[in-house]
Short mmCIF file of C-alpha atoms in Angstrom, two decimals:
data_model
loop_
_atom_site.label_atom_id
_atom_site.label_comp_id
_atom_site.label_asym_id
_atom_site.label_seq_id
_atom_site.Cartn_x
_atom_site.Cartn_y
_atom_site.Cartn_z
CA MET A 1 -17.81 -38.73 -4.45
CA ARG A 2 -14.43 -37.42 -5.32
CA ILE A 3 -13.40 -34.15 -4.52
CA SER A 4 -13.98 -32.79 -8.17
CA GLU A 5 -17.52 -33.99 -7.91
CA LEU A 6 -18.09 -32.52 -4.26
CA SER A 7 -16.60 -28.99 -5.75
CA ARG A 8 -19.12 -28.96 -8.56
CA GLU A 9 -22.18 -30.24 -6.74
CA THR A 10 -21.45 -27.26 -3.73
CA GLY A 11 -19.83 -24.38 -6.27
CA VAL A 12 -17.09 -24.61 -3.83
CA SER A 13 -13.27 -24.54 -5.39
CA ILE A 14 -11.25 -27.40 -4.96
CA ALA A 15 -9.12 -25.16 -3.37
CA SER A 16 -11.10 -23.79 -0.62
CA ILE A 17 -12.33 -27.54 -0.20
CA LYS A 18 -8.80 -28.51 0.42
CA TYR A 19 -8.07 -25.60 2.76
CA TYR A 20 -11.32 -26.15 4.70
CA LEU A 21 -10.07 -30.02 4.94
CA ARG A 22 -6.69 -28.61 6.49
CA GLU A 23 -8.33 -26.30 9.03
CA GLY A 24 -10.30 -28.86 10.17
CA LEU A 25 -13.49 -27.82 9.35
CA LEU A 26 -14.52 -30.46 7.00
CA PRO A 27 -13.70 -34.00 7.95
CA ALA A 28 -11.83 -35.99 5.58
CA GLY A 29 -13.29 -38.55 3.36
CA THR A 30 -13.19 -42.21 3.31
CA ALA A 31 -9.50 -42.99 1.74
CA LEU A 32 -9.75 -44.89 -1.60
CA GLY A 33 -5.82 -44.78 -2.03
CA ALA A 34 -2.89 -42.60 -0.80
CA ARG A 35 -4.36 -39.48 -3.00
CA GLN A 36 -8.31 -40.29 -3.51
CA SER A 37 -10.69 -40.02 -0.91
CA ASP A 38 -14.40 -40.68 -1.25
CA TYR A 39 -16.97 -37.93 -0.06
CA GLY A 40 -20.49 -38.16 0.89
CA ASN A 41 -23.80 -36.36 1.17
CA GLU A 42 -22.43 -35.16 5.12
CA HIS A 43 -19.74 -33.29 3.00
CA VAL A 44 -21.82 -31.11 0.90
CA THR A 45 -24.17 -30.19 3.40
CA ARG A 46 -21.20 -29.07 5.82
CA LEU A 47 -19.74 -27.16 3.01
CA ARG A 48 -22.75 -25.61 2.47
CA LEU A 49 -22.93 -24.33 5.99
CA ILE A 50 -19.13 -23.36 5.79
CA ARG A 51 -19.89 -21.46 2.83
CA ALA A 52 -22.76 -19.31 4.64
CA LEU A 53 -20.76 -18.97 8.22
CA VAL A 54 -17.10 -18.13 6.57
CA ASP A 55 -18.31 -16.36 3.11
CA VAL A 56 -21.48 -14.98 3.74
CA VAL A 57 -21.84 -14.19 7.85
CA GLY A 58 -17.93 -13.69 7.33
CA LEU A 59 -16.88 -15.61 10.84
CA PRO A 60 -13.24 -16.28 11.61
CA ILE A 61 -12.13 -19.99 11.08
CA ALA A 62 -12.12 -20.13 14.66
CA LYS A 63 -15.41 -19.24 15.62
CA VAL A 64 -16.95 -21.90 12.88
CA LYS A 65 -14.72 -24.56 14.16
CA ARG A 66 -16.33 -24.20 18.03
CA ILE A 67 -20.11 -24.19 16.03
CA PHE A 68 -18.97 -27.49 14.42
CA GLU A 69 -17.97 -28.84 17.45
CA LEU A 70 -21.53 -27.96 19.01
CA ILE A 71 -23.18 -29.36 16.70
CA ASP A 72 -21.23 -32.39 16.30
CA GLU A 73 -21.51 -33.18 20.41
CA PRO A 74 -24.18 -30.90 21.53
CA GLY A 75 -24.45 -32.73 24.75
CA ASP A 76 -27.35 -32.81 27.12
CA ASP A 77 -28.41 -29.49 27.72
CA ILE A 78 -29.37 -28.40 24.23
CA PHE A 79 -30.52 -25.17 25.58
CA ALA A 80 -26.85 -24.00 26.79
CA THR A 81 -25.57 -25.69 23.54
CA LEU A 82 -27.74 -23.06 21.47
CA GLY A 83 -26.92 -20.08 23.56
CA GLN A 84 -23.00 -21.03 22.95
CA ALA A 85 -23.42 -21.58 19.38
CA VAL A 86 -25.40 -18.16 19.05
CA ASP A 87 -22.49 -16.74 21.20
CA SER A 88 -20.03 -17.52 18.57
CA LEU A 89 -21.53 -14.77 16.56
CA PRO A 90 -20.47 -11.18 16.90
CA PRO A 91 -20.76 -9.09 18.74
CA TYR A 92 -18.06 -10.17 20.96
CA THR A 93 -18.51 -9.59 24.65
CA THR A 94 -14.78 -8.80 26.11
CA ASP A 95 -15.57 -9.72 29.54
CA GLY A 96 -14.08 -13.27 29.86
CA GLU A 97 -15.75 -14.28 32.96
CA ALA A 98 -19.31 -13.44 32.43
CA ASP A 99 -20.07 -15.33 35.54
CA ALA A 100 -19.08 -12.56 37.74
CA VAL A 101 -20.02 -9.66 36.05
CA ASP A 102 -23.32 -7.96 36.80
CA TYR A 103 -25.21 -6.22 34.10
CA PRO A 104 -27.64 -3.70 36.20
CA ARG A 105 -29.00 -1.69 33.24
CA ALA A 106 -29.71 -5.06 31.28
CA ARG A 107 -31.04 -6.75 34.11
CA ALA A 108 -33.88 -3.92 35.29
CA VAL A 109 -35.04 -4.21 31.98
CA ILE A 110 -35.07 -7.90 31.44
CA GLU A 111 -36.75 -8.21 34.68
CA ARG A 112 -39.48 -5.46 34.25
CA LEU A 113 -40.40 -7.33 30.98
CA GLY A 114 -40.31 -10.57 32.98
CA TRP A 115 -38.05 -12.60 30.87
CA THR A 116 -35.21 -14.89 31.78
CA TYR A 117 -32.30 -13.01 33.10
CA ASP A 118 -28.90 -14.96 32.16
CA PRO A 119 -25.59 -13.13 32.69
CA ARG A 120 -23.87 -15.52 31.11
CA TYR A 121 -25.33 -15.05 27.74
CA ALA A 122 -24.17 -12.72 24.97
CA GLY A 123 -27.11 -11.26 24.56
CA THR A 124 -27.38 -9.79 28.17
CA ALA A 125 -23.85 -8.09 27.55
CA GLN A 126 -25.48 -6.46 24.42
CA LEU A 127 -28.16 -4.89 26.11
CA GLU A 128 -26.35 -3.42 28.92
CA ARG A 129 -23.47 -2.07 26.34
CA SER A 130 -26.34 -0.72 24.19
CA ILE A 131 -28.28 1.25 26.86
CA ALA A 132 -25.03 1.90 28.53
CA ALA A 133 -24.50 3.77 24.85
CA ILE A 134 -27.93 5.54 25.21
CA ASP A 135 -27.44 6.59 28.74
CA GLY A 136 -23.98 8.06 27.16
CA THR A 137 -25.91 10.58 25.25
CA GLY A 138 -27.87 12.09 28.54
CA ILE A 139 -31.17 10.90 27.39
CA PRO A 140 -32.10 7.53 28.54
CA MET A 141 -34.07 5.22 26.86
CA SER A 142 -37.85 5.74 28.37
CA ASP A 143 -39.73 2.64 29.37
CA ALA A 144 -42.24 3.01 26.80
CA ARG A 145 -39.60 3.04 24.20
CA LEU A 146 -38.10 -0.09 25.50
CA ASP A 147 -41.80 -1.60 25.92
CA ALA A 148 -42.61 -1.13 22.65
CA TYR A 149 -39.05 -2.67 21.18
CA ALA A 150 -39.34 -5.23 23.06
CA SER A 151 -42.88 -6.12 22.18
CA ALA A 152 -41.63 -6.21 18.36
CA ALA A 153 -38.80 -8.11 19.09
CA ARG A 154 -40.46 -10.81 21.06
CA GLN A 155 -42.67 -11.22 17.90
CA VAL A 156 -39.87 -11.76 15.66
CA ALA A 157 -38.43 -14.28 18.14
CA GLU A 158 -42.13 -16.19 18.17
CA PHE A 159 -41.81 -16.51 14.47
CA ASP A 160 -38.29 -17.41 14.35
CA ILE A 161 -38.57 -20.20 17.28
CA SER A 162 -41.88 -21.58 15.61
CA ARG A 163 -40.05 -21.82 12.48
CA MET A 164 -36.71 -23.89 14.38
CA PRO A 165 -36.40 -27.55 14.01
CA GLN A 166 -37.22 -29.75 16.93
CA ALA A 167 -33.96 -29.37 19.28
CA ASP A 168 -34.12 -32.60 20.86
CA ALA A 169 -35.17 -34.63 17.83
CA ALA A 170 -32.50 -32.92 15.49
CA PRO A 171 -30.03 -30.75 17.61
CA ALA A 172 -27.61 -30.15 14.68
CA ALA A 173 -30.47 -28.58 12.61
CA ALA A 174 -31.78 -26.36 15.43
CA ILE A 175 -27.99 -25.14 16.38
CA GLU A 176 -27.70 -24.64 12.32
CA TYR A 177 -31.18 -22.81 12.48
CA ALA A 178 -30.35 -20.78 14.94
CA VAL A 179 -26.74 -19.53 14.35
CA LEU A 180 -27.65 -18.53 10.68
CA GLY A 181 -30.89 -17.64 11.71
CA THR A 182 -29.59 -15.00 14.12
CA ALA A 183 -26.67 -13.91 11.97
CA LEU A 184 -28.66 -13.58 8.74
CA TYR A 185 -32.06 -11.87 9.83
CA GLU A 186 -30.76 -9.20 12.05
CA PRO A 187 -29.49 -7.05 9.14
CA VAL A 188 -33.09 -7.66 7.82
CA LEU A 189 -34.75 -6.52 10.48
CA VAL A 190 -32.83 -3.31 11.37
CA ALA A 191 -33.06 -2.72 7.31
CA LEU A 192 -36.66 -2.70 7.14
CA ARG A 193 -36.79 -0.64 10.41
CA ARG A 194 -34.64 2.29 8.43
CA LEU A 195 -37.06 1.85 5.30
CA ALA A 196 -40.55 1.93 7.38
CA HIS A 197 -38.86 5.28 8.91
CA GLN A 198 -38.75 6.23 5.39
CA ASP A 199 -42.57 5.44 4.49
CA ILE A 200 -43.99 6.49 7.75
CA THR A 201 -42.08 10.12 7.18
CA ALA A 202 -43.01 9.99 3.41
CA ARG A 203 -46.65 9.55 4.07
CA SER A 204 -46.74 11.83 6.61
CA LEU A 205 -45.31 14.77 4.93
CA ALA A 206 -47.55 13.79 1.80
CA GLY A 207 -50.42 14.22 4.08
CA ASP A 208 -49.18 17.39 5.45
CA ASP A 209 -48.95 18.70 1.43
CA GLU A 210 -52.60 18.13 1.05
CA SER A 211 -54.37 19.52 4.19
CA MET B 1 -18.93 31.19 29.27
CA ARG B 2 -15.08 30.81 28.95
CA ILE B 3 -13.90 27.29 27.45
CA SER B 4 -13.09 26.24 30.92
CA GLU B 5 -16.65 26.57 32.20
CA LEU B 6 -17.81 24.94 28.92
CA SER B 7 -15.75 21.95 29.67
CA ARG B 8 -17.32 22.02 33.24
CA GLU B 9 -20.66 22.38 31.95
CA THR B 10 -20.40 19.56 29.52
CA GLY B 11 -17.96 17.19 30.96
CA VAL B 12 -15.90 17.48 27.72
CA SER B 13 -11.94 18.10 28.20
CA ILE B 14 -10.58 21.38 27.42
CA ALA B 15 -8.04 19.30 25.03
CA SER B 16 -11.07 17.81 23.33
CA ILE B 17 -12.86 20.96 22.97
CA LYS B 18 -10.07 22.68 21.12
CA TYR B 19 -9.67 19.34 18.90
CA TYR B 20 -13.30 19.67 18.03
CA LEU B 21 -12.81 23.38 17.19
CA ARG B 22 -9.80 22.74 15.09
CA GLU B 23 -11.65 20.06 13.28
CA GLY B 24 -14.48 22.65 12.38
CA LEU B 25 -16.78 20.35 14.43
CA LEU B 26 -17.57 23.18 17.16
CA PRO B 27 -18.21 26.54 15.80
CA ALA B 28 -15.62 29.72 17.10
CA GLY B 29 -17.03 31.37 19.99
CA THR B 30 -17.17 35.10 20.03
CA ALA B 31 -13.35 36.22 20.40
CA LEU B 32 -12.92 38.16 23.44
CA GLY B 33 -9.32 39.10 22.90
CA ALA B 34 -6.55 37.41 21.26
CA ARG B 35 -6.64 34.50 23.57
CA GLN B 36 -10.09 34.38 24.98
CA SER B 37 -13.76 33.67 23.48
CA ASP B 38 -17.26 33.42 24.79
CA TYR B 39 -19.32 30.47 24.21
CA GLY B 40 -23.19 29.76 24.53
CA ASN B 41 -25.52 27.55 25.37
CA GLU B 42 -25.37 26.54 21.65
CA HIS B 43 -21.63 25.39 21.98
CA VAL B 44 -22.89 23.06 25.16
CA THR B 45 -25.66 21.39 22.98
CA ARG B 46 -23.50 20.70 19.94
CA LEU B 47 -20.93 19.44 22.19
CA ARG B 48 -23.04 16.86 23.57
CA LEU B 49 -24.24 15.88 20.42
CA ILE B 50 -20.58 15.46 18.97
CA ARG B 51 -20.08 13.51 22.27
CA ALA B 52 -22.77 11.04 21.27
CA LEU B 53 -21.88 10.74 17.90
CA VAL B 54 -17.62 10.17 18.23
CA ASP B 55 -17.72 8.72 21.23
CA VAL B 56 -20.65 6.67 21.70
CA VAL B 57 -21.86 5.66 18.11
CA GLY B 58 -18.09 5.83 16.91
CA LEU B 59 -18.81 7.85 13.97
CA PRO B 60 -15.39 9.22 11.80
CA ILE B 61 -15.02 13.13 12.29
CA ALA B 62 -16.00 13.38 8.13
CA LYS B 63 -19.40 11.75 9.19
CA VAL B 64 -20.21 13.91 11.85
CA LYS B 65 -19.19 17.42 10.05
CA ARG B 66 -21.67 15.62 7.21
CA ILE B 67 -24.42 15.52 9.66
CA PHE B 68 -23.68 19.03 11.05
CA GLU B 69 -23.77 20.46 7.62
CA LEU B 70 -27.56 19.09 7.13
CA ILE B 71 -28.52 20.11 10.84
CA ASP B 72 -27.21 24.14 9.95
CA GLU B 73 -28.72 24.00 6.30
CA PRO B 74 -31.20 21.40 6.18
CA GLY B 75 -32.80 23.22 2.74
CA ASP B 76 -36.54 23.05 1.73
CA ASP B 77 -36.61 18.94 1.34
CA ILE B 78 -36.42 18.19 5.19
CA PHE B 79 -37.36 14.22 3.94
CA ALA B 80 -34.36 14.02 1.79
CA THR B 81 -32.31 15.64 4.44
CA LEU B 82 -33.17 13.36 6.97
CA GLY B 83 -32.64 10.28 4.47
CA GLN B 84 -28.93 11.97 4.00
CA ALA B 85 -28.39 12.22 7.83
CA VAL B 86 -29.48 8.76 8.41
CA ASP B 87 -27.08 7.47 5.27
CA SER B 88 -24.30 9.12 7.19
CA LEU B 89 -24.25 6.15 9.47
CA PRO B 90 -23.18 2.88 9.07
CA PRO B 91 -23.13 0.25 7.25
CA TYR B 92 -22.23 2.62 4.25
CA THR B 93 -23.11 1.71 0.59
CA THR B 94 -20.01 1.51 -1.66
CA ASP B 95 -21.54 1.89 -4.70
CA GLY B 96 -21.12 5.55 -5.44
CA GLU B 97 -23.61 6.18 -8.19
CA ALA B 98 -26.89 4.91 -6.45
CA ASP B 99 -29.27 6.69 -8.70
CA ALA B 100 -28.10 4.24 -11.75
CA VAL B 101 -28.30 1.24 -9.56
CA ASP B 102 -31.35 -1.26 -9.04
CA TYR B 103 -31.90 -3.31 -6.19
CA PRO B 104 -33.98 -6.37 -7.59
CA ARG B 105 -34.43 -8.18 -4.32
CA ALA B 106 -35.30 -5.07 -2.07
CA ARG B 107 -37.42 -3.52 -4.38
CA ALA B 108 -39.39 -6.97 -4.82
CA VAL B 109 -39.97 -6.80 -0.94
CA ILE B 110 -40.75 -3.39 -0.70
CA GLU B 111 -43.27 -3.49 -3.40
CA ARG B 112 -44.82 -6.41 -1.82
CA LEU B 113 -45.18 -4.51 1.35
CA GLY B 114 -46.35 -1.54 -0.34
CA TRP B 115 -43.98 0.70 1.08
CA THR B 116 -42.00 3.90 -0.66
CA TYR B 117 -39.35 2.36 -2.55
CA ASP B 118 -36.24 4.47 -3.44
CA PRO B 119 -32.79 3.52 -4.28
CA ARG B 120 -31.12 6.21 -2.98
CA TYR B 121 -31.46 5.64 0.38
CA ALA B 122 -29.01 3.35 2.06
CA GLY B 123 -31.74 1.59 3.68
CA THR B 124 -32.52 -0.32 0.22
CA ALA B 125 -29.40 -1.29 -0.61
CA GLN B 126 -28.53 -2.71 3.01
CA LEU B 127 -32.03 -4.77 2.50
CA GLU B 128 -30.33 -5.94 -0.78
CA ARG B 129 -27.12 -7.38 0.64
CA SER B 130 -28.97 -8.78 3.20
CA ILE B 131 -31.42 -10.51 1.39
CA ALA B 132 -28.51 -11.58 -1.08
CA ALA B 133 -26.88 -12.81 1.74
CA ILE B 134 -29.18 -14.94 2.81
CA ASP B 135 -29.82 -16.20 -0.75
CA GLY B 136 -26.12 -17.29 -0.85
CA THR B 137 -26.95 -19.55 1.92
CA GLY B 138 -29.29 -21.37 -0.56
CA ILE B 139 -32.19 -21.19 1.66
CA PRO B 140 -34.14 -17.77 0.59
CA MET B 141 -36.28 -16.01 3.21
CA SER B 142 -40.08 -16.99 3.01
CA ASP B 143 -42.69 -14.33 2.32
CA ALA B 144 -44.10 -15.33 5.52
CA ARG B 145 -40.56 -14.34 7.31
CA LEU B 146 -40.56 -11.20 5.90
CA ASP B 147 -43.67 -10.39 6.46
CA ALA B 148 -43.17 -10.83 10.29
CA TYR B 149 -40.48 -8.81 10.16
CA ALA B 150 -42.08 -6.13 8.32
CA SER B 151 -44.56 -5.81 10.63
CA ALA B 152 -42.30 -5.78 13.78
CA ALA B 153 -39.98 -3.20 12.03
CA ARG B 154 -42.92 -1.14 11.29
CA GLN B 155 -44.20 -1.26 14.93
CA VAL B 156 -40.88 0.10 16.05
CA ALA B 157 -40.62 2.86 13.31
CA GLU B 158 -44.31 3.75 14.22
CA PHE B 159 -43.15 4.11 17.71
CA ASP B 160 -39.90 6.21 16.84
CA ILE B 161 -41.66 8.84 14.11
CA SER B 162 -44.78 9.36 16.69
CA ARG B 163 -41.99 10.46 19.37
CA MET B 164 -39.57 12.80 16.55
CA PRO B 165 -39.90 16.32 16.93
CA GLN B 166 -41.74 18.31 13.92
CA ALA B 167 -39.28 18.07 11.11
CA ASP B 168 -40.62 21.28 9.62
CA ALA B 169 -40.70 23.47 12.65
CA ALA B 170 -37.33 21.87 14.40
CA PRO B 171 -35.44 20.74 11.87
CA ALA B 172 -32.22 20.34 13.48
CA ALA B 173 -33.45 18.70 16.28
CA ALA B 174 -35.56 16.10 14.01
CA ILE B 175 -32.19 15.41 12.26
CA GLU B 176 -30.14 14.69 15.53
CA TYR B 177 -33.27 12.45 17.07
CA ALA B 178 -33.30 10.69 13.54
CA VAL B 179 -29.50 10.15 13.23
CA LEU B 180 -29.08 8.95 17.47
CA GLY B 181 -32.30 7.14 17.15
CA THR B 182 -31.30 4.78 14.38
CA ALA B 183 -27.55 4.50 15.87
CA LEU B 184 -28.35 4.22 19.20
CA TYR B 185 -31.57 1.72 19.11
CA GLU B 186 -30.75 -0.47 16.72
CA PRO B 187 -28.55 -2.47 18.80
CA VAL B 188 -31.26 -2.70 21.67
CA LEU B 189 -33.62 -4.10 19.02
CA VAL B 190 -31.51 -7.07 17.83
CA ALA B 191 -29.97 -7.60 21.64
CA LEU B 192 -33.82 -7.96 22.69
CA ARG B 193 -34.38 -10.54 19.84
CA ARG B 194 -31.86 -12.57 20.95
CA LEU B 195 -32.90 -12.36 24.74
CA ALA B 196 -36.65 -12.67 23.56
CA HIS B 197 -35.34 -15.98 21.92
CA GLN B 198 -33.62 -17.27 24.93
CA ASP B 199 -36.76 -16.63 27.16
CA ILE B 200 -39.21 -18.03 24.27
CA THR B 201 -36.72 -21.40 24.10
CA ALA B 202 -36.37 -21.78 28.01
CA ARG B 203 -39.79 -21.76 28.61
CA SER B 204 -40.91 -23.84 26.10
CA LEU B 205 -38.30 -26.68 27.35
CA ALA B 206 -39.78 -26.16 30.48
CA GLY B 207 -42.63 -26.80 29.29
CA ASP B 208 -41.54 -30.01 27.87
CA ASP B 209 -39.80 -31.29 31.13
CA GLU B 210 -43.05 -30.95 33.05
CA SER B 211 -45.27 -32.91 30.39
#
């Protein structure tokens, strides 16, 4: 299809498509002459993903490029590739040499839970920072609370993974799922927690009034 | 105690204490003369909370002031006050006239769950925005996924509320708990979800290798 049809098909303006082509986010089409190119379904798919990552998730172009590199060349270690793709999402860890860094608070929590501990993944640094922030208030997080949170987080993760495309058969789809699923569903989870707080509090106060 | 002792007791520098006094975050002490004031335990408590909200959570001063106003004058409707305090946290909703706004996506989800629906609370606008973002990718969130997330979020919220100070007996403590608990524990929950993804994926790939 021509660029005008690609634009109609995806709802992305021709100017935006040209921008993504210039930035190297969208592969060039097949040249039909000096001024025209032919685009295929792979361009439609890629444009939808660009749209989601740039406009909806708000990722910087450089991070989106990195994710596409991983999709286009996932390599043999798909587990590591999935980790790298998700690590392209905020919040970003600032320590460049994660290999050399220990995360004592996160390690203690993860080891107690019996989960995999890998300091190279952004999740480890995120947990370390969030627990350090809590410790900074002078009221550490209790083991009971951590266990309750871990159990809930694991339930969500089990659901997520059960719906993930097979990473070995369809690595590109699995990477796309992991990245979008992480970026888009986290805000839903925290919004639902706040709404559940309200609902539970409202019910308990209503109960108080009746007693 | 004098300002120097208040500083030693809390680990907050005298310069910072003076700044918080000027900004109206910390109530003035009892004047002992033209240049000296006496501070009490309520100043120690308030300083620890300022520290947590400003330095750890990173709230702007104006939002911290708003929370202290609610703590100092919680009013009769403690449920509404708790909601307003939590709404002082990011992410902020930009629509000034929430009363007039309908949130169709959030409402559909909340009504299906049978929870309280109140468009005035930030959680509702947050859910609306996060679901709209997902819809923007062209792949809507399934009811099965929403239910799995809601169930996990509610488990966490049940735990949170079970540990909350009694709102009618100790409104200030309840507001403090709600604000700090929302701001500080959300990052833990999402970090644990990412770590659970890794753990589950690592285990399933290890299982694949063995088969």
